[in-house]
CSV table of C-alpha atoms in Angstrom, one decimal:
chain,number,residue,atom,x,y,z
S,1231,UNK,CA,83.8,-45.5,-60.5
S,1232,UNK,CA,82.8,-49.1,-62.2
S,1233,UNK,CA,79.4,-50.5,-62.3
S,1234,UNK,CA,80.7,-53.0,-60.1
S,1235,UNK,CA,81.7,-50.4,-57.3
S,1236,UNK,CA,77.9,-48.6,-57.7
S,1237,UNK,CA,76.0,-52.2,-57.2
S,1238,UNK,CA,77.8,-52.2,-53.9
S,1239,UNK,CA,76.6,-48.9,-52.5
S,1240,UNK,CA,73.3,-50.4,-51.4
S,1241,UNK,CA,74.8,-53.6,-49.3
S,1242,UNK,CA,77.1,-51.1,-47.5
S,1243,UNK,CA,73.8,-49.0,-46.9
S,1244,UNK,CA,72.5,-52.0,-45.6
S,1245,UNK,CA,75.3,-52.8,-43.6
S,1246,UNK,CA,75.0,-49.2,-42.1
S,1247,UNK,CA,71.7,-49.8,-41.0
S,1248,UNK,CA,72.3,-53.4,-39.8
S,1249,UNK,CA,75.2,-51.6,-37.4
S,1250,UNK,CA,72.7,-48.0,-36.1
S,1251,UNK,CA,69.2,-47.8,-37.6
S,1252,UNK,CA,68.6,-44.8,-35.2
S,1253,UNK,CA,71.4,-43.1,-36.0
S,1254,UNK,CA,71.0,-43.8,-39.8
S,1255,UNK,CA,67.4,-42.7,-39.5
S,1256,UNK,CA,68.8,-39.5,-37.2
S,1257,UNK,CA,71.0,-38.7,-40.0
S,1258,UNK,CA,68.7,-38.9,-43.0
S,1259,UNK,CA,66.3,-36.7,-41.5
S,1260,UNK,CA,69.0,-34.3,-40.3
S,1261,UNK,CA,70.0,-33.8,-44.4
S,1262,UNK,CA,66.6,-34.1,-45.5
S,1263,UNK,CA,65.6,-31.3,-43.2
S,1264,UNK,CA,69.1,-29.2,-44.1
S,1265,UNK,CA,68.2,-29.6,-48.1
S,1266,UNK,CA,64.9,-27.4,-48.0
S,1267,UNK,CA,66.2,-24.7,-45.8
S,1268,UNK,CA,67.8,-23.1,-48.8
S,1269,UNK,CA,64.5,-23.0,-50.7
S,1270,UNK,CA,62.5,-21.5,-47.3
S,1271,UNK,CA,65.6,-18.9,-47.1
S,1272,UNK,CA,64.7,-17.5,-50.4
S,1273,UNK,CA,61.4,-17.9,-49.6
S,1274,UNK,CA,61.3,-15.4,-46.9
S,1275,UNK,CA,64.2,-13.0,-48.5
S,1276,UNK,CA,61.2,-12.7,-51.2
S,1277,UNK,CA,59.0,-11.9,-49.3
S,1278,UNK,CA,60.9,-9.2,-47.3
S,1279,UNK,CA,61.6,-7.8,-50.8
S,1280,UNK,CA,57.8,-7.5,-51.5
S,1281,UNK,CA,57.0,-6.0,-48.1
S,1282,UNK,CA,59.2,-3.5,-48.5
S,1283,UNK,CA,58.4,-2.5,-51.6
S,1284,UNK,CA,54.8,-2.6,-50.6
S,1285,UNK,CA,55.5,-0.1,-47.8
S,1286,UNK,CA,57.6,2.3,-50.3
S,1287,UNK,CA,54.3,2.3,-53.0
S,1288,UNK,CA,52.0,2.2,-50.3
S,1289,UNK,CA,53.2,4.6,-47.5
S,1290,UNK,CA,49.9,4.6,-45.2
S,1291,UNK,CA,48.8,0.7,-45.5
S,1292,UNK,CA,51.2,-0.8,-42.8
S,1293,UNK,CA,53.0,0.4,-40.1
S,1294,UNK,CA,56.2,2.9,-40.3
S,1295,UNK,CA,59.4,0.8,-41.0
S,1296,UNK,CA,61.5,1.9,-38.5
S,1297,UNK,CA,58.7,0.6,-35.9
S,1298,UNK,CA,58.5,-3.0,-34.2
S,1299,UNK,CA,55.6,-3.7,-35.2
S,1300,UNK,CA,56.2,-3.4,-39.2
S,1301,UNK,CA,55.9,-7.1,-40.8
S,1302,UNK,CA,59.3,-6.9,-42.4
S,1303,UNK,CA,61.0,-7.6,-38.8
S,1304,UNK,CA,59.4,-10.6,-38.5
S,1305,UNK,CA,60.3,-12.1,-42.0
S,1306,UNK,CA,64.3,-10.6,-41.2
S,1307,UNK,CA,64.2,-11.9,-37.6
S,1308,UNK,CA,63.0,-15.2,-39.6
S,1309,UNK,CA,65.8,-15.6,-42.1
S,1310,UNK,CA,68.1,-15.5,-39.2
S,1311,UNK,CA,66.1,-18.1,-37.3
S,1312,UNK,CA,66.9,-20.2,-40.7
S,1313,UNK,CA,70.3,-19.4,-41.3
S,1314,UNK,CA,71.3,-20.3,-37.4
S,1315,UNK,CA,68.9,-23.5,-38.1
S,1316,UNK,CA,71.3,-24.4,-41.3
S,1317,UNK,CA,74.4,-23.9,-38.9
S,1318,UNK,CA,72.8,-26.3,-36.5
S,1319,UNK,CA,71.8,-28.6,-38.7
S,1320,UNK,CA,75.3,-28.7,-40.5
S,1321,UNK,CA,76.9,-29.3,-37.0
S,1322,UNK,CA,74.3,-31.8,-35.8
S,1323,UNK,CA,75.1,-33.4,-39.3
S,1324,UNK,CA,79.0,-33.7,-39.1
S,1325,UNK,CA,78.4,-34.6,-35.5
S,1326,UNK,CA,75.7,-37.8,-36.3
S,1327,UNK,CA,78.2,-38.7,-39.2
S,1328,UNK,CA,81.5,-39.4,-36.9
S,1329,UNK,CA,79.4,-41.4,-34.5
S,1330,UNK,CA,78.3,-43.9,-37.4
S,1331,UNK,CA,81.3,-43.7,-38.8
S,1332,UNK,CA,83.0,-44.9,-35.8
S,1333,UNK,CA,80.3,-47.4,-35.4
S,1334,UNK,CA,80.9,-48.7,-39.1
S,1335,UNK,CA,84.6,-48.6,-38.9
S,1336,UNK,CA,84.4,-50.9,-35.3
S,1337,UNK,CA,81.8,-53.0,-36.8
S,1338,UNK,CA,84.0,-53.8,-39.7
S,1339,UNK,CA,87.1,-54.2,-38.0
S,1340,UNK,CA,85.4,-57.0,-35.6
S,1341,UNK,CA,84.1,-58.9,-38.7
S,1342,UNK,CA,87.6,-59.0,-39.9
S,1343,UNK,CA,88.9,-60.0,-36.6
S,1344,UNK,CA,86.2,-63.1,-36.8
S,1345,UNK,CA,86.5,-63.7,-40.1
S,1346,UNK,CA,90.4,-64.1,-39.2
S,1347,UNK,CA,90.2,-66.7,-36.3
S,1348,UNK,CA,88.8,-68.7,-38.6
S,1349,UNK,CA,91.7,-68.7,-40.7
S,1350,UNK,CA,94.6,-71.3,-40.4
S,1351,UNK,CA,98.2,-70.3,-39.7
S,1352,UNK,CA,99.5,-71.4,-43.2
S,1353,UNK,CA,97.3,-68.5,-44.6
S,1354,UNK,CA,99.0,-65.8,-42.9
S,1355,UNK,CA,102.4,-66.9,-43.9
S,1356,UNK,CA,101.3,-66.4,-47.4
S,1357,UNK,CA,101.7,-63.0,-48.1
S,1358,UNK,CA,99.3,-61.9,-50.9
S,1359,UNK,CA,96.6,-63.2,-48.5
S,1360,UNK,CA,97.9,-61.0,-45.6
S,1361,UNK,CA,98.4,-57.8,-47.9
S,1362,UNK,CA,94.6,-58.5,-48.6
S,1363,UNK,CA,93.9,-58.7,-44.8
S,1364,UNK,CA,95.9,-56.0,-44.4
S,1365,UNK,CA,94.2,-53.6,-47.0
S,1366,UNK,CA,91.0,-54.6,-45.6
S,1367,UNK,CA,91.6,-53.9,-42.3
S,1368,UNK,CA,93.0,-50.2,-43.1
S,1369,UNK,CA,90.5,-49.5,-45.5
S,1370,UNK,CA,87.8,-49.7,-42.7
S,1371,UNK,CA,88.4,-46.1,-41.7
S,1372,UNK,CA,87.8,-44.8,-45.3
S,1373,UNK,CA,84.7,-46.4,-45.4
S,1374,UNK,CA,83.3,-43.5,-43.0
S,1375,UNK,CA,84.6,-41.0,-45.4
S,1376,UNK,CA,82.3,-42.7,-48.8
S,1377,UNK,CA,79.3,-42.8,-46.6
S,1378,UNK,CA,79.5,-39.5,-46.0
S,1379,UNK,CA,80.0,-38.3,-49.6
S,1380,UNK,CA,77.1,-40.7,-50.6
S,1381,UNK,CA,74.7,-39.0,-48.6
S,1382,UNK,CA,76.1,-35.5,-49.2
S,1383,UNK,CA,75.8,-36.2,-53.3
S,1384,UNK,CA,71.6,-37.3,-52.2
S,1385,UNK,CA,71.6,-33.7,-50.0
S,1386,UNK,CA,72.4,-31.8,-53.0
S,1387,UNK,CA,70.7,-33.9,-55.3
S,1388,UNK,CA,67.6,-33.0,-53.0
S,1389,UNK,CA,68.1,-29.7,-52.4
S,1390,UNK,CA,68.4,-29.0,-56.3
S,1391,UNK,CA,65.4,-30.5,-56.9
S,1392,UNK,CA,63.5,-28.1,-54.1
S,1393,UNK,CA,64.9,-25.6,-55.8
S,1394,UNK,CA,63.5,-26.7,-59.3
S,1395,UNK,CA,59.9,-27.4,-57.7
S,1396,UNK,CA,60.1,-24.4,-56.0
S,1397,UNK,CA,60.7,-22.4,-59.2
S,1398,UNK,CA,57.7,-24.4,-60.5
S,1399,UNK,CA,55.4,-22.9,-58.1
S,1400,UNK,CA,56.7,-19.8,-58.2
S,1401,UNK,CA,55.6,-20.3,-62.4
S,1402,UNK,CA,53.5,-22.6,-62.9
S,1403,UNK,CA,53.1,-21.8,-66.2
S,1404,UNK,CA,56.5,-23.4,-66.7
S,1405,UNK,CA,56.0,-26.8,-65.4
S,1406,UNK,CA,55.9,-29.7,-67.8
S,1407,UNK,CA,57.5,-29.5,-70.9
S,1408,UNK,CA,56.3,-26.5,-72.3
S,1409,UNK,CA,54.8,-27.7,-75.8
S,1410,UNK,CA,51.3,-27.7,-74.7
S,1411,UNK,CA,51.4,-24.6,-73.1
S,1412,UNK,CA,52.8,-23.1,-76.4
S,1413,UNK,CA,50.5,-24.7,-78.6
S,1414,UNK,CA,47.6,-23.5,-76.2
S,1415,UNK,CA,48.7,-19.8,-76.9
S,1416,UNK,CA,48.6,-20.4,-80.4
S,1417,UNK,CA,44.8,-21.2,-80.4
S,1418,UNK,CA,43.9,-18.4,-78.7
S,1419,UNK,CA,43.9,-19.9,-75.1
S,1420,UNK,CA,44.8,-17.4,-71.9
S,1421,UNK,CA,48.4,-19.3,-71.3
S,1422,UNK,CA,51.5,-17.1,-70.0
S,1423,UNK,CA,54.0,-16.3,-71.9
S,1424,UNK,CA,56.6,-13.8,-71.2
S,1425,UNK,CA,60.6,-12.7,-69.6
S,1426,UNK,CA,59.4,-14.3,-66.4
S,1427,UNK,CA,58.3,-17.5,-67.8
S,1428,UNK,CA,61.6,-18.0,-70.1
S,1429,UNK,CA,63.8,-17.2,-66.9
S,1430,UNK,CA,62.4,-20.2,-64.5
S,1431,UNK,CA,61.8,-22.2,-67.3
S,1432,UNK,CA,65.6,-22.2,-68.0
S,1433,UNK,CA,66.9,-22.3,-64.3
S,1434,UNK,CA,64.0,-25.2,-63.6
S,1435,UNK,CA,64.9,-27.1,-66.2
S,1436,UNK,CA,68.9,-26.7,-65.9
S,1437,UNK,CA,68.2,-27.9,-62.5
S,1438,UNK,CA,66.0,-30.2,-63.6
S,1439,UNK,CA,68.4,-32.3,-66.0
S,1440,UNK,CA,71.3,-31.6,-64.4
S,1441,UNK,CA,70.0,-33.6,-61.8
S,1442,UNK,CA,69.4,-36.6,-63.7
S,1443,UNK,CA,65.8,-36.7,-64.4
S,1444,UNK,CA,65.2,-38.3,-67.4
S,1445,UNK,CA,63.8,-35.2,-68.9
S,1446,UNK,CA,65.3,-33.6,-72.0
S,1447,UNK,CA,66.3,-29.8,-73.4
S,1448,UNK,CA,63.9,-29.8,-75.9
S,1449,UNK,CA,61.0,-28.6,-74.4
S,1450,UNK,CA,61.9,-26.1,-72.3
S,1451,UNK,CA,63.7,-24.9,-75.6
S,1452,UNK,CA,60.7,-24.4,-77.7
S,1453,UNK,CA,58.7,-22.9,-74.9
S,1454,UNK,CA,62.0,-20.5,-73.7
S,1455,UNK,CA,62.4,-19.5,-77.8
S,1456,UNK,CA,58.3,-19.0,-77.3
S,1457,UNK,CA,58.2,-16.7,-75.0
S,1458,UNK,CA,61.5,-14.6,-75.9
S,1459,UNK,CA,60.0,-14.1,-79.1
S,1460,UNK,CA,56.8,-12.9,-78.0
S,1461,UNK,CA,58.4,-10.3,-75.4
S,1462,UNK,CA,60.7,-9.3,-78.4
S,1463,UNK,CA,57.5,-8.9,-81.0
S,1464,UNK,CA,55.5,-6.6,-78.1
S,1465,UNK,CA,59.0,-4.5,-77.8
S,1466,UNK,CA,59.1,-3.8,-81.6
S,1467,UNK,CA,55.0,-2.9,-81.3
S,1468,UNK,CA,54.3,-5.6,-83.4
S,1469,UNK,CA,51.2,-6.8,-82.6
S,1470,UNK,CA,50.1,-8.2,-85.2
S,1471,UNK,CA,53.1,-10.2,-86.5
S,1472,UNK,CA,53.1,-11.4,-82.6
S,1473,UNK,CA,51.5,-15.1,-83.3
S,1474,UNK,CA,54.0,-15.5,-86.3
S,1475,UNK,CA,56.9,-14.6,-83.9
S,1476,UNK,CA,55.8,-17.1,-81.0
S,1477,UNK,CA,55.4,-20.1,-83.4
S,1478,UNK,CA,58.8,-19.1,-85.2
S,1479,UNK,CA,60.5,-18.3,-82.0
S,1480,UNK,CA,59.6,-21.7,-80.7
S,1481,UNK,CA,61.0,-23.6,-84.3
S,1482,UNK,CA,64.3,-21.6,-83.8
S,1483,UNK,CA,64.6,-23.0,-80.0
S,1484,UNK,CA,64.4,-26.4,-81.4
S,1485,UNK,CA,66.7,-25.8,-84.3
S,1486,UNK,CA,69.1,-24.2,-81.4
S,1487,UNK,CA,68.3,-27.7,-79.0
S,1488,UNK,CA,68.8,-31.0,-81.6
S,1489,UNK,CA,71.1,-28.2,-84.4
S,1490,UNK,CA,68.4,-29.0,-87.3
S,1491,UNK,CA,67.1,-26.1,-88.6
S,1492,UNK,CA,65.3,-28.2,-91.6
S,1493,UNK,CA,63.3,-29.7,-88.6
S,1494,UNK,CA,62.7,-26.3,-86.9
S,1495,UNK,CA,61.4,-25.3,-90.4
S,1496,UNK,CA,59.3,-28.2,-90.4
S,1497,UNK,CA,57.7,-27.7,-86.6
S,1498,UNK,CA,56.8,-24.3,-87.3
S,1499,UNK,CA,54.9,-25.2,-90.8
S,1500,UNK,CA,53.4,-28.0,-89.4
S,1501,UNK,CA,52.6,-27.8,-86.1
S,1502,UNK,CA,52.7,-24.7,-84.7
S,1503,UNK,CA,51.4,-23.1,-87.5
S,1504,UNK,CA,49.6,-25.5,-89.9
S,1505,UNK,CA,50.1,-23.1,-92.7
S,1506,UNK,CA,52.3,-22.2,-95.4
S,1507,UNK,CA,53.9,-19.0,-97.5
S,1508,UNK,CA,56.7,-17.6,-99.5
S,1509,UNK,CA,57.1,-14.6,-96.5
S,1510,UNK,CA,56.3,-17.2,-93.7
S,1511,UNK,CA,58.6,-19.8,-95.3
S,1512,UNK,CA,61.5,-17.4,-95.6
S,1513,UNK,CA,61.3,-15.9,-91.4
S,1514,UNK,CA,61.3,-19.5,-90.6
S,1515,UNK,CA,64.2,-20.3,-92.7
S,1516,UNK,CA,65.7,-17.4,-91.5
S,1517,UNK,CA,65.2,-17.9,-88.3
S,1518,UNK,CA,66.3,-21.5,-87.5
S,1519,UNK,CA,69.6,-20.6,-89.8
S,1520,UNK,CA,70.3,-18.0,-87.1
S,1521,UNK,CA,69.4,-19.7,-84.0
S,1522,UNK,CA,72.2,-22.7,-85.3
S,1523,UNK,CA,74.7,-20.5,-86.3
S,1524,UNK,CA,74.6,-18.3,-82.9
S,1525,UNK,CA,74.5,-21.9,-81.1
S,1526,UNK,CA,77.9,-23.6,-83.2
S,1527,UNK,CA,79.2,-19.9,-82.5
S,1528,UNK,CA,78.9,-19.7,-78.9
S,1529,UNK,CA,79.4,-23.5,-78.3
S,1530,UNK,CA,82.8,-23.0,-79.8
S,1531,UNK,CA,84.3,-19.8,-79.1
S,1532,UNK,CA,88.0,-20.6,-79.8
S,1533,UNK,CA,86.9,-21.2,-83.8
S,1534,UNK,CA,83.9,-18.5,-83.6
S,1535,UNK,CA,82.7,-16.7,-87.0
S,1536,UNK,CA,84.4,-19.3,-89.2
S,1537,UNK,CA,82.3,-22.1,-88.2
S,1538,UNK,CA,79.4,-19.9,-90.0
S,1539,UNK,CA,81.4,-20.7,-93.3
S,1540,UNK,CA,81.9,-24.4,-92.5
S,1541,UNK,CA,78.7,-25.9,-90.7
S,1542,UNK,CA,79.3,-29.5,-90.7
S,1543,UNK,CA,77.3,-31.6,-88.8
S,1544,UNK,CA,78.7,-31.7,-85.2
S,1545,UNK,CA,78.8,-35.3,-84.9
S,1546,UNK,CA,78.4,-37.7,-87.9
S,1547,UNK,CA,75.1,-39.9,-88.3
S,1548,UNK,CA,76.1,-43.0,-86.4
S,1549,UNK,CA,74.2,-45.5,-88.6
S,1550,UNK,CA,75.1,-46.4,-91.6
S,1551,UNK,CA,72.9,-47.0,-94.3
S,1552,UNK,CA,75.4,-48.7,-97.1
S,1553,UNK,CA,75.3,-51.5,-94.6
S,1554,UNK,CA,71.9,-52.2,-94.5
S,1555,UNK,CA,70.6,-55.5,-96.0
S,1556,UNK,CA,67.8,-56.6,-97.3
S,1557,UNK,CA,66.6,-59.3,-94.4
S,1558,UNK,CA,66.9,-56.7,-92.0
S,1559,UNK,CA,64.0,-55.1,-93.3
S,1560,UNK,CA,61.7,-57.5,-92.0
S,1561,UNK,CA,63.5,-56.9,-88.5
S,1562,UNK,CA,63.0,-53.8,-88.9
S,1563,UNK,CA,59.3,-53.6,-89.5
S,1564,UNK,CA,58.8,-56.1,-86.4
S,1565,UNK,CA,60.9,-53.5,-84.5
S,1566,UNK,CA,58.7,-50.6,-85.4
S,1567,UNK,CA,55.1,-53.0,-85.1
S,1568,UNK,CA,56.3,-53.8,-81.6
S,1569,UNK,CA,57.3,-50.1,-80.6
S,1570,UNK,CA,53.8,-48.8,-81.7
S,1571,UNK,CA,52.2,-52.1,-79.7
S,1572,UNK,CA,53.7,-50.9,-76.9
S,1573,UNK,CA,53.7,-47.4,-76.8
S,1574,UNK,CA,49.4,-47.1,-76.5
S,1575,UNK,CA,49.3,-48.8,-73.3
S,1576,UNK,CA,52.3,-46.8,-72.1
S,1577,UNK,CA,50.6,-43.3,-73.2
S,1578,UNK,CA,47.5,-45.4,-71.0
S,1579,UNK,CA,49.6,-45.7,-68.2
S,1580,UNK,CA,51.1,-42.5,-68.4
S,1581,UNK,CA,47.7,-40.7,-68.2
S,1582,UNK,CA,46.6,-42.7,-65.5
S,1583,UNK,CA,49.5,-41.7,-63.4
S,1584,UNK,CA,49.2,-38.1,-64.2
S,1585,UNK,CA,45.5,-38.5,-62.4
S,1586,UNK,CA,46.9,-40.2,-59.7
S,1587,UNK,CA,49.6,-37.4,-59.0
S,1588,UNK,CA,46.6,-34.7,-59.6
S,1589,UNK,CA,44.9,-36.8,-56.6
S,1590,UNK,CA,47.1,-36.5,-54.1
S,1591,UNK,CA,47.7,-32.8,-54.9
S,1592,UNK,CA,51.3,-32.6,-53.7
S,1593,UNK,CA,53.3,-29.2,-54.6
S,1594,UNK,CA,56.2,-29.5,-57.0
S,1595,UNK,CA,58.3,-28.7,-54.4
S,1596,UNK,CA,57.8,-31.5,-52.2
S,1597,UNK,CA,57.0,-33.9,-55.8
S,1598,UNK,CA,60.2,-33.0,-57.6
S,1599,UNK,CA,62.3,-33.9,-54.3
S,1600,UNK,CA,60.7,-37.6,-54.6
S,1601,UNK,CA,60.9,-38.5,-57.4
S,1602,UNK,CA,64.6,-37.6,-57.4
S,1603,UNK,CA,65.0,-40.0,-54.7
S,1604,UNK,CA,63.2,-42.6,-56.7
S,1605,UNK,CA,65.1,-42.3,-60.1
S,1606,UNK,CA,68.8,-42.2,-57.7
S,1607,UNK,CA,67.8,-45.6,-56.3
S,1608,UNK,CA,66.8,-46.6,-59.5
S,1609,UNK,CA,69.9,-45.1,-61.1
S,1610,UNK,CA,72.2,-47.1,-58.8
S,1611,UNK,CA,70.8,-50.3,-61.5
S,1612,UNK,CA,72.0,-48.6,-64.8
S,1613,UNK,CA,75.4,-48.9,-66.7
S,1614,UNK,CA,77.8,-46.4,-66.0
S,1615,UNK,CA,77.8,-44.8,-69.1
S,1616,UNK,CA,74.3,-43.6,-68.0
S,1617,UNK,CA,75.8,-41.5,-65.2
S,1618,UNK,CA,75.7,-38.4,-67.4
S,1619,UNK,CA,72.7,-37.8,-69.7
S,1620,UNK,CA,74.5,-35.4,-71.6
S,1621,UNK,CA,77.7,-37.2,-72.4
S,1622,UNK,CA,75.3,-40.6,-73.8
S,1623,UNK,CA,76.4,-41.1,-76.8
S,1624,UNK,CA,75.0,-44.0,-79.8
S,1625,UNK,CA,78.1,-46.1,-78.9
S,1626,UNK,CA,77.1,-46.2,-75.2
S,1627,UNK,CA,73.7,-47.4,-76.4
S,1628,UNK,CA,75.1,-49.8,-78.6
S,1629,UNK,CA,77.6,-51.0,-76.0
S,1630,UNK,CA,75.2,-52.6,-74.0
S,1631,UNK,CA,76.2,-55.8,-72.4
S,1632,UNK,CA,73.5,-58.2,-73.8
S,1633,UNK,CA,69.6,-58.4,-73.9
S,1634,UNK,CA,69.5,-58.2,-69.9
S,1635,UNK,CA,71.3,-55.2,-69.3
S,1636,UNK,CA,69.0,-53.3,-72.2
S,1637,UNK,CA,66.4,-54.5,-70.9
S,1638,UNK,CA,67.2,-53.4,-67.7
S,1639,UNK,CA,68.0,-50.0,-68.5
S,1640,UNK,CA,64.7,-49.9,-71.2
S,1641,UNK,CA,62.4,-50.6,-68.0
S,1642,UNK,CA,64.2,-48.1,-65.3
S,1643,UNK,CA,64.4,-45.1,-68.3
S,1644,UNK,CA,60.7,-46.1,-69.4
S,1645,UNK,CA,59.4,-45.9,-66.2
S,1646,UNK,CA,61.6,-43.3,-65.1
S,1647,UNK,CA,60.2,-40.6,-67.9
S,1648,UNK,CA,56.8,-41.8,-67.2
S,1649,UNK,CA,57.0,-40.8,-64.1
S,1650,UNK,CA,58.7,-37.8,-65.0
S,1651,UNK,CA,56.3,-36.5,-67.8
S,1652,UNK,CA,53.0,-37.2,-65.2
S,1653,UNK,CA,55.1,-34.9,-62.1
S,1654,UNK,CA,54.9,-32.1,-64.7
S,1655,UNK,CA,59.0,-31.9,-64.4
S,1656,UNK,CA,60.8,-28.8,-66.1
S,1657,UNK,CA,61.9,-30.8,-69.1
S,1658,UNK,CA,61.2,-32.6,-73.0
S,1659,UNK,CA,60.3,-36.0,-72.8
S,1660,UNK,CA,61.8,-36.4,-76.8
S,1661,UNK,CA,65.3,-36.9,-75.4
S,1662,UNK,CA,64.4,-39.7,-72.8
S,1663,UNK,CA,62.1,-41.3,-75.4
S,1664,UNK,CA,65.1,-41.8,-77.6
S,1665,UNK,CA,66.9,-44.0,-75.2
S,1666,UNK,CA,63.8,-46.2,-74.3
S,1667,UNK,CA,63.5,-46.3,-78.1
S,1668,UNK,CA,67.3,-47.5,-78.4
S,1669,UNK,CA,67.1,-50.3,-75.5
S,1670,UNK,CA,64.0,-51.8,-77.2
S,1671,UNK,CA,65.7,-52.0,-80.5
């Protein structure tokens, strides 16, 4: 699909609405209401799980469980009530969709019908114009079929991003992207870490980026490698060692996320640990060694061992310094002058939007969900290269088609993470800095 296709998905929204707002408006709520049933479903199967076991530890608090009256008939008799609700829902759905569909289709065929009375008779005979005509007037029907795909690609954009905020308040501890919360521990604060932290931080995160917030891996890395490493340092009773473990486990998880192990080194040292020793040196360079072997090992399976006796660089350094001359240096320096200009009132505004989602107090599983609608919309504007975080490369970024185009993707991603980094999402903010860093320059 070309950029040119995507800039026309909102004029053939509009022309949907133009044809049935009520049915549009029927059918949005229909899918908005179908996307969170799958996070109340699991809701409720938790919370049969927990009444049951309740009743198993405590045999005399509630009711026998073979009696009416015992609370886990309710939540079953619920999760049917939501399960025949999804069915409904799907049906009412499909059903909404055919009725605008046929509404769109008729709607475009008249237009073509007027559009072709105005036409002389000489344009008919010629025949490219009339296989045009033609094509138009057949492709009407297919029309139905993209506007249902559309808006079932926004259902499960939604419904992944109920899922993530509803992981996030099943944790809180592993909202945001986990840094702070590391670094917290590390001074002595009361912060969770631990197996259930790691395990929603990784699925809230995964569903998190492969979304397409603009939230990156890296984060959620150091705060996953964090918290396996301090489970792993209580298994092995060592107590003691279990502050050097967290800070080192957190280095590896970024020499594992950005494959540096010279910067994992570096994190631990300096920021996690602000210290420095021949036995602390060599677990850390241990450590992050290990953690980018395992990762070039498992990212590559058909090579396996042998890439541990030829790491090369998985990607070679796209700039290239032999080609740097001397008058770009000034360039250069106004570049990085400007970036730090502009990044205090950004950290400004990016505080003051953090209080103004702490104001209105909304979950993260109704936040999340929102914000995803905002950054698709937004989306819809960028290049198509931008489609998939994961696959943006430095020649995408330096592809861009002119100072408009990088400007327009440096306001949508800047504003974008912003708002990403005040909701708290599951996810680094390192990554999606790098790209507002690349359309600037």
């Amino acid at each position: 699909m070309t950029a040119g296709s995507l800039r026309n998905i909102p004029r053939f929204f509009r022309m949907i609405w133009a044809v049935s707002p009520r049915l549009t408006l029927t059918n949005v709520t229909l899918r908005l209401a179908q996307s969170g049933l799958p996070l109340a479903q699991l809701y409720v199967g938790k919370e049969i799980i927990d009444v049951v076991i309740q009743a198993v530890q405590n045999p005399g608090v509630l009711p026998p469980i073979g009696s009416v009256g015992h609370p886990v008939w309710c939540w079953i008799g619920l999760e049917f009530g939501l399960v025949a609700l999804s069915s409904l829902l799907g049906r009412a759905v499909t059903l909404v969709d055919g009725l605008l569909g046929d509404l769109v289709s008729n709607d475009a065929s008249v237009r073509i019908i007027r559009h072709a009375a105005t036409l002389d008779l000489y344009q008919f005979e010629d025949p490219t114009f009339y296989d045009k005509l033609e094509r138009a007037r057949t492709q009407t029907a297919s029309r139905t079929v993209l506007m249902s795909m559309v808006l079932s690609q926004a259902q499960d954009l939604i419904t992944i991003l109920f899922l993530a905020g509803g992981l996030i308040a099943f944790e809180p501890a592993a909202r945001g992207s986990g840094i702070v919360h590391v670094l917290l521990w590390l001074r002595g604060r009361a912060v969770a870490l631990g197996w259930r932290v790691a395990v929603v931080k990784l699925l809230a995160s995964g569903l998190a980026i492969g979304s397409g917030l603009p939230v990156g891996p890296e984060g959620p890395s150091i705060q996953i490698g964090a918290s396996v490493a301090r489970e792993s340092a209580d298994a092995l009773h060592g107590g003691r060692h279990r502050r050097l473990a967290v800070a080192v486990g957190s280095g590896a998880g970024l020499a594992a996320g950005f494959r540096s192990p010279l910067g994992g080194i570096a994190y631990i040292l300096e920021e996690m640990l602000g210290r420095s020793s021949l036995r602390t040196n060599a677990v850390a360079a241990f450590t992050t060694f290990m953690a980018l072997v395992w990762t070039r090992v498992l990212n590559d399976p058909a090579h396996g061992p042998l890439l541990v006796r030829n790491l090369v660089p998985i990607e070679e350094v796209p700039s290239r310094v032999n080609e740097l001359r001397l008058i770009d240096l000034p360039l250069l320096l106004g570049l990085g002058v400007a970036a730090g200009l502009l990044a205090f009132p950004y950290q400004r505004g990016l505080l003051a939007l953090k209080r103004r989602f702490q104001t209105l107090a909304l979950p993260p599983w109704k936040l999340l969900p929102l914000l995803g609608l905002a950054m698709g919309a937004l989306g819809v504007l960028l290049p198509p290269a931008f489609d998939n975080a994961d696959r943006l490369s430095f020649a995408a970024l330096a592809g861009m088609n002119g100072p408009v185009e990088a400007l327009r993707v440096l306001l949508i991603q800047g504003l974008g993470t912003a708002v990403a980094v005040a909701a708290d999402a599951p996810g680094g903010f390192l990554a999606p800095a790098l790209v507002v860093g690349a359309s600037l320059g």
